[in-house]
GROMACS .gro file of C-alpha atoms in nm:
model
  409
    1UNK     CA    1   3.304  -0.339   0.477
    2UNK     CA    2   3.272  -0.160   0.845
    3UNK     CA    3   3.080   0.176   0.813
    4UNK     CA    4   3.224   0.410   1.061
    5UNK     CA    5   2.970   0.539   1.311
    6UNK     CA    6   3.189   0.656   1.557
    7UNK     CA    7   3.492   0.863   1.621
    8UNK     CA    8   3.694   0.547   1.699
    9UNK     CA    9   3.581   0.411   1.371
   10UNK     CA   10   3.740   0.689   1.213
   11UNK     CA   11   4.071   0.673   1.412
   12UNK     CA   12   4.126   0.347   1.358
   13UNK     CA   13   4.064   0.370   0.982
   14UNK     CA   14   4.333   0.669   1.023
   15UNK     CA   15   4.561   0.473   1.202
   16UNK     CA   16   4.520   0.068   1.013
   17UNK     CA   17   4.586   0.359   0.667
   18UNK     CA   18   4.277   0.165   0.549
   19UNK     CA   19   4.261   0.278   0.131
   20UNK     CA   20   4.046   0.415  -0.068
   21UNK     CA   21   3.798   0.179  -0.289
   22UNK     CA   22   3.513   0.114  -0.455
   23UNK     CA   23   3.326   0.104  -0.166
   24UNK     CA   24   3.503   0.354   0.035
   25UNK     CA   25   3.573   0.754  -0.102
   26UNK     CA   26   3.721   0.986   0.209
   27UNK     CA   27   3.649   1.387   0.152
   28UNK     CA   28   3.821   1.659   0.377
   29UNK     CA   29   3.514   1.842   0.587
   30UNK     CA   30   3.515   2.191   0.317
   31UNK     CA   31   3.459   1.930   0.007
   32UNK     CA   32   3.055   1.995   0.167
   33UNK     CA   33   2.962   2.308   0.137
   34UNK     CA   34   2.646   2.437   0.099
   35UNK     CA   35   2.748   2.613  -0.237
   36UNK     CA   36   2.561   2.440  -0.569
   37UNK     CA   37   2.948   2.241  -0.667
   38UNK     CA   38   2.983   2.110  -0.354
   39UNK     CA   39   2.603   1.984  -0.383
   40UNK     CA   40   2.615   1.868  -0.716
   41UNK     CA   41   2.937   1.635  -0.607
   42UNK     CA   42   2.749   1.506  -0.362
   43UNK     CA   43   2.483   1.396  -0.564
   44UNK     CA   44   2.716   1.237  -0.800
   45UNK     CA   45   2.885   1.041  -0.550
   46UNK     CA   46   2.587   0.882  -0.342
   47UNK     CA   47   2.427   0.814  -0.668
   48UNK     CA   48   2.782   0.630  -0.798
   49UNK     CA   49   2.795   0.402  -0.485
   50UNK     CA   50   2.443   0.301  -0.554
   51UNK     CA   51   2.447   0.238  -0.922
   52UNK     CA   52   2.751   0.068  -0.825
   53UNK     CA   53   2.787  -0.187  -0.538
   54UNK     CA   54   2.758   0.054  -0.255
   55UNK     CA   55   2.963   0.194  -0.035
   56UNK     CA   56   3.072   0.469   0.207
   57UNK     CA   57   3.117   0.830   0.183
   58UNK     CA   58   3.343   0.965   0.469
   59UNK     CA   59   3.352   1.369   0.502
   60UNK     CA   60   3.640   1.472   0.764
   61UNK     CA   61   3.931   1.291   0.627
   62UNK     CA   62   4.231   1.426   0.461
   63UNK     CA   63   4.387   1.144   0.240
   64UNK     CA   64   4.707   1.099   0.027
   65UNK     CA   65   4.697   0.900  -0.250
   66UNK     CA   66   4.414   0.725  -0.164
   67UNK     CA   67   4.488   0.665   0.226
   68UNK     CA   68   4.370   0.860   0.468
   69UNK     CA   69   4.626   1.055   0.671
   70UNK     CA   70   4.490   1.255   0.950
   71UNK     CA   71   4.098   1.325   1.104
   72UNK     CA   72   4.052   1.708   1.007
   73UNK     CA   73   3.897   2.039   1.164
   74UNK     CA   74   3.552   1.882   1.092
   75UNK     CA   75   3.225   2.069   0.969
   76UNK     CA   76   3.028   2.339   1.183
   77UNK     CA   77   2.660   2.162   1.267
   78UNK     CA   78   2.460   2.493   1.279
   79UNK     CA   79   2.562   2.499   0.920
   80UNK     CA   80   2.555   2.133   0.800
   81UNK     CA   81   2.330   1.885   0.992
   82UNK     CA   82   2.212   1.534   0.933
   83UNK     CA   83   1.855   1.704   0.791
   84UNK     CA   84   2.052   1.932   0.562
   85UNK     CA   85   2.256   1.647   0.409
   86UNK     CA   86   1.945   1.428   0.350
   87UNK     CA   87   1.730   1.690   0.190
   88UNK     CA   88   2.002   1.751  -0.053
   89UNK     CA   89   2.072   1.386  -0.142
   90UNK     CA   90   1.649   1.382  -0.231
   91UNK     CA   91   1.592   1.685  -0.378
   92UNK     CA   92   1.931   1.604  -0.625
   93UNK     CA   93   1.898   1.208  -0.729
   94UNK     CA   94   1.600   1.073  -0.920
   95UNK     CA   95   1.442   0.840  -0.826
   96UNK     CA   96   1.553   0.871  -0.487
   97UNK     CA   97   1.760   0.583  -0.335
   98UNK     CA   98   1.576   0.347  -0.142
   99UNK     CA   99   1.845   0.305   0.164
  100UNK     CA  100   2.096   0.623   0.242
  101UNK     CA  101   2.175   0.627   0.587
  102UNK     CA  102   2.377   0.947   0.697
  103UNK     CA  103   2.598   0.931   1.032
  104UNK     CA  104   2.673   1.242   1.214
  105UNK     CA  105   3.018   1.176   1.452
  106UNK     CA  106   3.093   1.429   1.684
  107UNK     CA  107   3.454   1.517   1.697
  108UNK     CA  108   3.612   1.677   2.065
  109UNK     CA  109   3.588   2.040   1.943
  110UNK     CA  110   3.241   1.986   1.895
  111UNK     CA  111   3.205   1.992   1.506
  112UNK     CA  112   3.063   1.715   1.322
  113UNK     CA  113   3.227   1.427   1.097
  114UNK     CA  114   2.979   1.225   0.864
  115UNK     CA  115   2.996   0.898   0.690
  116UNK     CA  116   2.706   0.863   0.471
  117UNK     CA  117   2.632   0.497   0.393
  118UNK     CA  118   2.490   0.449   0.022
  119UNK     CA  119   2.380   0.083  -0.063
  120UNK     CA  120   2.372  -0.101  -0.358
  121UNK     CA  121   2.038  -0.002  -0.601
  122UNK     CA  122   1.840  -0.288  -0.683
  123UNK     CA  123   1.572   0.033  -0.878
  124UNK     CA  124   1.820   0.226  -0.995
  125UNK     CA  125   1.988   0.304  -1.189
  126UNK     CA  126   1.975   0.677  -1.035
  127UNK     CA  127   2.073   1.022  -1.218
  128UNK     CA  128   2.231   1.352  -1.095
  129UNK     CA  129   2.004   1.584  -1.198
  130UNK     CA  130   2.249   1.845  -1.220
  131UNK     CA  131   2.374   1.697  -1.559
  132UNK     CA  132   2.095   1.456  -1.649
  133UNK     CA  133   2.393   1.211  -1.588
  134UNK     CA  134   2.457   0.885  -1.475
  135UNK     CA  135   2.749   0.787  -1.234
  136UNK     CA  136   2.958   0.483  -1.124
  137UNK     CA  137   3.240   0.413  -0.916
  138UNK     CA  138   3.580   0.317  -1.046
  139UNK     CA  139   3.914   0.353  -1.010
  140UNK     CA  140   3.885   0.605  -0.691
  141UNK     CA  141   3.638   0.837  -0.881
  142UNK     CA  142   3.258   0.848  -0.941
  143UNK     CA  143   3.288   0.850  -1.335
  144UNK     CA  144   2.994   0.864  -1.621
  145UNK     CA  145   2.808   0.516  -1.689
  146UNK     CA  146   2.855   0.358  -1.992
  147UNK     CA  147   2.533   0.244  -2.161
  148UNK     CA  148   2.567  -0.121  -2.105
  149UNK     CA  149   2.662  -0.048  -1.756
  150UNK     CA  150   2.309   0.140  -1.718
  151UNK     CA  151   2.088  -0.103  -1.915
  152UNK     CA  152   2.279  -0.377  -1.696
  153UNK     CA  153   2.183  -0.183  -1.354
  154UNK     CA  154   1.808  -0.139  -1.495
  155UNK     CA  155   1.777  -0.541  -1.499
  156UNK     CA  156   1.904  -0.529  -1.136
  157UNK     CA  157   1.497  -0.517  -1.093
  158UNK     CA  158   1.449  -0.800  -1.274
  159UNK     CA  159   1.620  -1.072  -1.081
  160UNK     CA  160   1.430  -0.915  -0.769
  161UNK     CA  161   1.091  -0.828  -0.832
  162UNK     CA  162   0.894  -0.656  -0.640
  163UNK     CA  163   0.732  -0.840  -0.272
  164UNK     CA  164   0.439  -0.666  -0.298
  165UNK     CA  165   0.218  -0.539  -0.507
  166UNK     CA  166  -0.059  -0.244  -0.526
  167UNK     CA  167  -0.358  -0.310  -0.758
  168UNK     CA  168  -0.692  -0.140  -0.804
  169UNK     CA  169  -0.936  -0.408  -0.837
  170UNK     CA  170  -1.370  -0.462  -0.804
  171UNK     CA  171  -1.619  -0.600  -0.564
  172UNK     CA  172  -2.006  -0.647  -0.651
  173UNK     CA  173  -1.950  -0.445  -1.003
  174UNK     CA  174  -1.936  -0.085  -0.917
  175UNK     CA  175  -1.716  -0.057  -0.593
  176UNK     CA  176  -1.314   0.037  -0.613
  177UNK     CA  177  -1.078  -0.203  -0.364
  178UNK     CA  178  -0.711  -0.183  -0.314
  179UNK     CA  179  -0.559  -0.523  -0.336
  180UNK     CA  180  -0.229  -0.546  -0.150
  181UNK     CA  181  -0.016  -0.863  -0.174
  182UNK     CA  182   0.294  -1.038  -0.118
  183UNK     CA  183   0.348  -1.234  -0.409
  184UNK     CA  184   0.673  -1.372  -0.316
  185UNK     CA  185   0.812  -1.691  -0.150
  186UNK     CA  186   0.965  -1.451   0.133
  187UNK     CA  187   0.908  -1.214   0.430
  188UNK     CA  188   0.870  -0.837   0.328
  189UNK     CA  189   1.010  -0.605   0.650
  190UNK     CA  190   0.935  -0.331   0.815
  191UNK     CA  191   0.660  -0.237   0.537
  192UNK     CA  192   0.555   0.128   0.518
  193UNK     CA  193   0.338   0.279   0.260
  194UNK     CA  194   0.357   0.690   0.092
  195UNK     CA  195   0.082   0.808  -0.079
  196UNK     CA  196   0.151   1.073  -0.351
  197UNK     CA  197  -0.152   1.238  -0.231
  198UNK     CA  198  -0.419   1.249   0.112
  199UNK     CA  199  -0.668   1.029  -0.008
  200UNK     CA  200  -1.001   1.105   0.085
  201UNK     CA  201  -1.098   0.804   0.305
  202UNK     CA  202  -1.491   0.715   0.301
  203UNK     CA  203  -1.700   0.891   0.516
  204UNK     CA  204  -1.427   1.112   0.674
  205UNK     CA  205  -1.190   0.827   0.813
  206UNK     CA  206  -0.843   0.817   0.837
  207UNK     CA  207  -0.614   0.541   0.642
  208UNK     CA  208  -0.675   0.222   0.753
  209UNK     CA  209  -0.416   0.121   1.024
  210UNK     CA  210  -0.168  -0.072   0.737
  211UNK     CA  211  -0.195   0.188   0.528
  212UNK     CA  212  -0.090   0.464   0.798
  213UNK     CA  213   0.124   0.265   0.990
  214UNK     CA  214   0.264   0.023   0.785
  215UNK     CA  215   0.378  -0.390   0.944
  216UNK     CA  216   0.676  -0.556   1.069
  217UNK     CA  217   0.613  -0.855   0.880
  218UNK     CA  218   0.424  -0.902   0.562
  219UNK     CA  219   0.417  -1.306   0.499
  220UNK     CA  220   0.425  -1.428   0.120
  221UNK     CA  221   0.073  -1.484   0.024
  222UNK     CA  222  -0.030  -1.278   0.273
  223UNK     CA  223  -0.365  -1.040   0.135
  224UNK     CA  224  -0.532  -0.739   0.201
  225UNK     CA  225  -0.804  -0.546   0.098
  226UNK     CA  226  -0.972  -0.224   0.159
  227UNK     CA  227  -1.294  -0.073   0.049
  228UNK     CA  228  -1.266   0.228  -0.117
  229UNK     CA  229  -1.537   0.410  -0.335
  230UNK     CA  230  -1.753   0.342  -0.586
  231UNK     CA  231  -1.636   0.397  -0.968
  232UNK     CA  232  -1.992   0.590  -1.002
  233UNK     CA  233  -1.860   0.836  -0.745
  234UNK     CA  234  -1.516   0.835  -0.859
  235UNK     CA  235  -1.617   0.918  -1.225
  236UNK     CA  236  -1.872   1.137  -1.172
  237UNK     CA  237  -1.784   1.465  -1.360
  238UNK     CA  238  -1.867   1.691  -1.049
  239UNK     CA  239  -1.680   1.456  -0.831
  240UNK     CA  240  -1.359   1.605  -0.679
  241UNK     CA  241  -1.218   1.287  -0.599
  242UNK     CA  242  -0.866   1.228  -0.679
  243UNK     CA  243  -0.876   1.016  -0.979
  244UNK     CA  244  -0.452   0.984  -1.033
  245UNK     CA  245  -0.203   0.921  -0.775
  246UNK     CA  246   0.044   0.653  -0.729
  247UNK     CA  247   0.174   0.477  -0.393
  248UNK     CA  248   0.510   0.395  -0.308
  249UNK     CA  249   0.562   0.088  -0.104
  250UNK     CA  250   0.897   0.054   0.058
  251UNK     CA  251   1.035  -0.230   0.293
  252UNK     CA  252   1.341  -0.417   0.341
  253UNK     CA  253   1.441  -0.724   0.146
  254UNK     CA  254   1.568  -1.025   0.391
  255UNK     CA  255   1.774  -1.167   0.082
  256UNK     CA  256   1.947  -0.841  -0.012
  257UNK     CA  257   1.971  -0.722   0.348
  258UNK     CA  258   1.816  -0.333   0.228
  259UNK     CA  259   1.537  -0.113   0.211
  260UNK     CA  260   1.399  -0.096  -0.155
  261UNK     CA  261   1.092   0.038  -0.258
  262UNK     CA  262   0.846   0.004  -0.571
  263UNK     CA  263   0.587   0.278  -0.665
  264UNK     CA  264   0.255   0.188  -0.807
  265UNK     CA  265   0.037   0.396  -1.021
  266UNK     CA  266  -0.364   0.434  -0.993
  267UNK     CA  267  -0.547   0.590  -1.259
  268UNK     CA  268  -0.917   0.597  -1.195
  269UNK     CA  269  -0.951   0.733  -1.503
  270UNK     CA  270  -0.849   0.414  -1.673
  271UNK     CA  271  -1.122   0.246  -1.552
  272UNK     CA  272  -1.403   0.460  -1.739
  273UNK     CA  273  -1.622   0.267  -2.009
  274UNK     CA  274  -1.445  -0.046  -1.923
  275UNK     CA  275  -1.638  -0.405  -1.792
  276UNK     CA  276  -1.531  -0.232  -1.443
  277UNK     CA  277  -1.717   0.075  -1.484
  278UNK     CA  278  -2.074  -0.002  -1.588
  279UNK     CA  279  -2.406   0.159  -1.488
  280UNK     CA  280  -2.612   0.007  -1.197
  281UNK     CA  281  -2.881  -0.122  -1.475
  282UNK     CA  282  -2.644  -0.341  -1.627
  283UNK     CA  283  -2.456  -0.429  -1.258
  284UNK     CA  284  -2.842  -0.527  -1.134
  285UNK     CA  285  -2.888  -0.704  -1.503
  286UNK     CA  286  -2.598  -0.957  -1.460
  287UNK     CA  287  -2.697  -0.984  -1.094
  288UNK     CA  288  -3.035  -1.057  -1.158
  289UNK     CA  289  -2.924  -1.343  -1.397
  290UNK     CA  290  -2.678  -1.505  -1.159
  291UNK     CA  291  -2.937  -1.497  -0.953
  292UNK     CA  292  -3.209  -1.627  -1.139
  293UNK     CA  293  -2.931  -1.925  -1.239
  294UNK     CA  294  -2.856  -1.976  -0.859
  295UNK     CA  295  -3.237  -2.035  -0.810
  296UNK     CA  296  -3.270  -2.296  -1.097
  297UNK     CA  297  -3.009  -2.485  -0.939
  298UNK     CA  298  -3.160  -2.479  -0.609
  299UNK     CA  299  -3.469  -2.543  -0.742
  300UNK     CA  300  -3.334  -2.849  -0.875
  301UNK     CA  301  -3.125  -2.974  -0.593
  302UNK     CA  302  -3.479  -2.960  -0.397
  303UNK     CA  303  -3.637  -3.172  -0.647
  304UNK     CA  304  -3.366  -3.453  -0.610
  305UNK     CA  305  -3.373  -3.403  -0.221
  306UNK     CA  306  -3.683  -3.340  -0.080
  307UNK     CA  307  -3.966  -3.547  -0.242
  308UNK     CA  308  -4.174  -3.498   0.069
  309UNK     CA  309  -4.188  -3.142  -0.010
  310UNK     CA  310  -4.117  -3.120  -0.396
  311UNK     CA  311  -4.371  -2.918  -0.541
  312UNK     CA  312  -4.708  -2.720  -0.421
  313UNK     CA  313  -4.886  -2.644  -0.771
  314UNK     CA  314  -5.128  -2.357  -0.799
  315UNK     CA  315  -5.248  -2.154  -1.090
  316UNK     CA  316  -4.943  -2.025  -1.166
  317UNK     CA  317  -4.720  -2.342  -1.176
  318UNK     CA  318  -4.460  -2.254  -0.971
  319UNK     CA  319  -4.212  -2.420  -0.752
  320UNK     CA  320  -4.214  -2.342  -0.406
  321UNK     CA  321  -3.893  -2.373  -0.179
  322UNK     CA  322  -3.909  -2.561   0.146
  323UNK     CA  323  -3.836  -2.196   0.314
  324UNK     CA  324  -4.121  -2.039   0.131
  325UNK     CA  325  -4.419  -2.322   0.282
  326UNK     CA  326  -4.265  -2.248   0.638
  327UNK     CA  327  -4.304  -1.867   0.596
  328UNK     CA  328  -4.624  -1.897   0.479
  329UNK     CA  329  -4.727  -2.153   0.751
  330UNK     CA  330  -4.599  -1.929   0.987
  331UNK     CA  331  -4.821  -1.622   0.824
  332UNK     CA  332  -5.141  -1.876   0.799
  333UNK     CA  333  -5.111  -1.901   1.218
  334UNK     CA  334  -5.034  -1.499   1.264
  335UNK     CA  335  -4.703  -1.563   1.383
  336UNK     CA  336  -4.415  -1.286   1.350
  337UNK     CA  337  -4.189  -1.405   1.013
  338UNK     CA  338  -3.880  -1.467   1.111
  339UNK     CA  339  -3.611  -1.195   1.145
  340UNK     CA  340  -3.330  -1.202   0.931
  341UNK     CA  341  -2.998  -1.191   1.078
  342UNK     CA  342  -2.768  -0.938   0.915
  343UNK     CA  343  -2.441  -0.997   1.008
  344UNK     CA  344  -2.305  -1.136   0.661
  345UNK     CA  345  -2.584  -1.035   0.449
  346UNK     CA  346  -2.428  -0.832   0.142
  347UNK     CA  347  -2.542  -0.528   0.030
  348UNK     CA  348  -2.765  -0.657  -0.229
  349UNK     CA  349  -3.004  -0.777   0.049
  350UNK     CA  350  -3.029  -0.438   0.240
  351UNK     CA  351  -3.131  -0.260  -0.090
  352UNK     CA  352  -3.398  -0.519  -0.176
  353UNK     CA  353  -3.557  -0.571   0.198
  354UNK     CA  354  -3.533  -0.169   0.295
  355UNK     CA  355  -3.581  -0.029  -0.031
  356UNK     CA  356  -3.244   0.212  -0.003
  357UNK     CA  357  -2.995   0.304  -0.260
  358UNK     CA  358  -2.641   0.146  -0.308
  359UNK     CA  359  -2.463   0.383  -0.149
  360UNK     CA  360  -2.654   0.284   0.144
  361UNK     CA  361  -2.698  -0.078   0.100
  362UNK     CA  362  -2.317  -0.102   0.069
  363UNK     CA  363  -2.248   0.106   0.392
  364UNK     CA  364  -2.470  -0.084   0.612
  365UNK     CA  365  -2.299  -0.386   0.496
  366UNK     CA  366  -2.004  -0.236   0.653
  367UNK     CA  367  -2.181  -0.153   0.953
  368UNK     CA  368  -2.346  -0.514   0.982
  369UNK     CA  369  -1.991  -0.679   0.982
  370UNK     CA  370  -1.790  -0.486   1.265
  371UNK     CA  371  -1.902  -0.372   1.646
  372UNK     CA  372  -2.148  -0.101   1.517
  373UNK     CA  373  -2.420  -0.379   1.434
  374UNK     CA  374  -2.614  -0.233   1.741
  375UNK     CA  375  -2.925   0.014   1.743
  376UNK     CA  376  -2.714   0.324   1.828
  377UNK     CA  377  -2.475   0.181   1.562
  378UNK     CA  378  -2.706   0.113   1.233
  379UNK     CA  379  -2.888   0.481   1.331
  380UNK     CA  380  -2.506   0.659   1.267
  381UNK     CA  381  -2.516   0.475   0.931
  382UNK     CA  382  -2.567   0.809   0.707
  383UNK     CA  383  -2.873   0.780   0.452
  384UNK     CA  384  -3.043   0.586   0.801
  385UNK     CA  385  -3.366   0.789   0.934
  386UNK     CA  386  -3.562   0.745   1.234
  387UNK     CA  387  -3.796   0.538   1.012
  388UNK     CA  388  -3.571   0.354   0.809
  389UNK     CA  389  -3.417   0.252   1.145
  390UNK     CA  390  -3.760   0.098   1.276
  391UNK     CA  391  -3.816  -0.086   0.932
  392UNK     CA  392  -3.449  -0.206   0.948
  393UNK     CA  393  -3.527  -0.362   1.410
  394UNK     CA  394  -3.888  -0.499   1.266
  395UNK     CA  395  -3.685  -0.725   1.001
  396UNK     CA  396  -3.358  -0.779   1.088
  397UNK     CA  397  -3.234  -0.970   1.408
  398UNK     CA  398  -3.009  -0.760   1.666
  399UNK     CA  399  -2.791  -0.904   1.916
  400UNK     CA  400  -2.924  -0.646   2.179
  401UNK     CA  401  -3.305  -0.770   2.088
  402UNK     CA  402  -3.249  -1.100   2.261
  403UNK     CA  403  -3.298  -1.093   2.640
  404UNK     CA  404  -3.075  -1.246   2.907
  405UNK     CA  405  -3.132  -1.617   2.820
  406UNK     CA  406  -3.060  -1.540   2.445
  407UNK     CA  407  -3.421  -1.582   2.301
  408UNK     CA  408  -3.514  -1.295   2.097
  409UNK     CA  409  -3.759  -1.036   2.232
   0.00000   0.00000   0.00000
């Protein structure tokens, strides 16, 4: 159906006698009040149009059975504006629907018709909280749900689920990402995201941009993730980190042509004792192995690959890599080793060369991979001092060390 937006729309539904219907209810302008019945009818009627298949709610027209017979004297806007209207709708439907759009139409005298657009709930079903009760539209009226009818709007969800999804996950065994995901075959819109609570960014930041902003666009497969803290910091029993919130992600669905949204639930708490949350000995224990196992393998790939330079045998029997007799030829002639260059070095390497902590190691990582990898950038790292930040020039390669033909200084 048409939802009236303008005064014309509502003459012309006046005049064409257009009826009353599941989709369409017409109220004369004192039927909103601000007194609690008038509120509480409000809420039952939005919510009906939802749980049902949507509709339009049209205050300002005097009907007769069912038709609507003339435009009346219309509601005073200092008293009842577009704001007033919406807060009410929230603060009296739970959960709140996804898409209510509210139309103020300004009639000659210069009060204020409104058609309040409700559309069909694909995460309902939704409840007046006046009376803990659930509503549907039928037969002109906004009537009590049966329980069939409500288990049969709760698998609305089902056939769509959600585009995207919120998930808590790990990266390098102690720090806390947020994975967000379009698991779908088809375009999320107009994606924005509402966090239950200000989360404490790292280091004092704001939200990342997607987070604050939201898209246009979210593709299916599409994947991002964000840093957040580590579960040792998180957990810690002094911390004062939020460890419970949820976010609710809302966008519009191409295929049902509205705004739905799905809230996700993060529980940091969830996470203690688990294979997540582990202390660094056992984190640097697996990581030790792996990379003891890595080394075997490379050891052996060497053997099949460079006979020339298999082994060097000494007292101690070991293996020496092809890397290892150039450093040490390099050492033999007093020539500077060569620098390392950080730029996608993970944090493991910053804690083993410099000899910092994992906080540290992990935000220098950060640093390494973005436009602070200069000096003036590495020495705003925090946990960097003046002498950590000499250590860090004398071993690692910096694009500002090399001169103008690009050979390093």
């Amino acid at each position: 159906m048409v939802i009236p937006t303008t005064l014309a729309d509502l003459n012309r539904m006046v005049q064409d006698g257009v009826q009353e219907s599941v989709h369409l209810d017409y109220k004369a302008s004192p039927a909103l009040g601000t007194d609690s019945r008038s509120r509480n009818e409000l809420a039952k009627d939005v919510s009906a149009l939802a749980n049902s298949d949507g509709g339009v709610l049209v205050y300002g027209i005097e009907e007769i059975q069912h038709r609507p017979e003339r435009l009346d004297g219309g509601l005073d806007p200092h008293l009842i504006t577009r704001e007033w209207i919406e807060n009410i709708i929230r603060s009296t439907i739970s959960p709140p629907i996804d898409d209510v759009r509210i139309y103020p139409i300004e009639a000659p005298t210069g009060s204020f018709y409104y058609s309040i657009h409700s559309a069909k709930t694909y995460r309902g079903p939704h409840q007046a909280l006046f009376d803990k009760r659930y509503y549907k539209r039928h037969n002109f009226q906004s009537l009590p749900m049966e329980d069939y009818e409500i288990v049969d709007v709760r698998t609305r969800s089902r056939r769509y689920p959600p585009l995207i999804t919120f998930r808590v996950s790990e990266y390098g065994g102690f720090i806390a990402v947020f994975d967000i995901l379009n698991t779908q075959d088809v375009i999320a819109e107009d994606v924005q995201f509402d966090f239950s609570i200000a989360l404490s960014w790292p280091d004092d930041k704001d939200l990342p941009p997607l987070l604050r902003n939201g898209m246009k666009r979210f593709s299916p497969g599409q994947h991002f993730r964000f840093r957040y803290r580590s579960f040792q910091e998180l957990l810690a029993e002094n911390s004062t980190l939020a460890k419970e919130f949820s976010c609710r992600i809302s966008y519009v669905h191409p295929v049902l042509g509205s705004r739905i949204s799905d809230e996700w639930y993060i529980n940091f708490e969830a996470h203690r004792d688990s294979m997540i949350y582990r202390s660094d000995l056992d984190a640097y224990t697996k990581r030790g192995v792996d990379a003891l196992e890595l080394l075997v393998r490379s050891v052996q790939e060497l053997d099949r690959t460079l006979q020339d330079f298999k082994t060097i045998r000494g007292a101690t029997g070991l293996d020496l890599s092809l890397g290892t007799i150039i450093g040490l030829r390099r050492a033999i002639h007093d020539r500077d080793p060569e620098r390392i260059d950080p730029r996608w070095q993970r944090w493991d390497t910053f804690r083993e060369v410099l000899n910092v902590n994992v906080e540290v190691a992990s935000k220098l990582e950060s640093a390494c991979r973005t436009d602070r990898l200069t000096v003036a950038g590495i020495a705003e790292v925090p946990g960097v001092t003046p002498e950590l930040l000499v250590k860090f020039r004398s071993l690692f390669h910096l694009p500002e060390d090399e001169d103008a033909s690009g050979v390093n200084a």
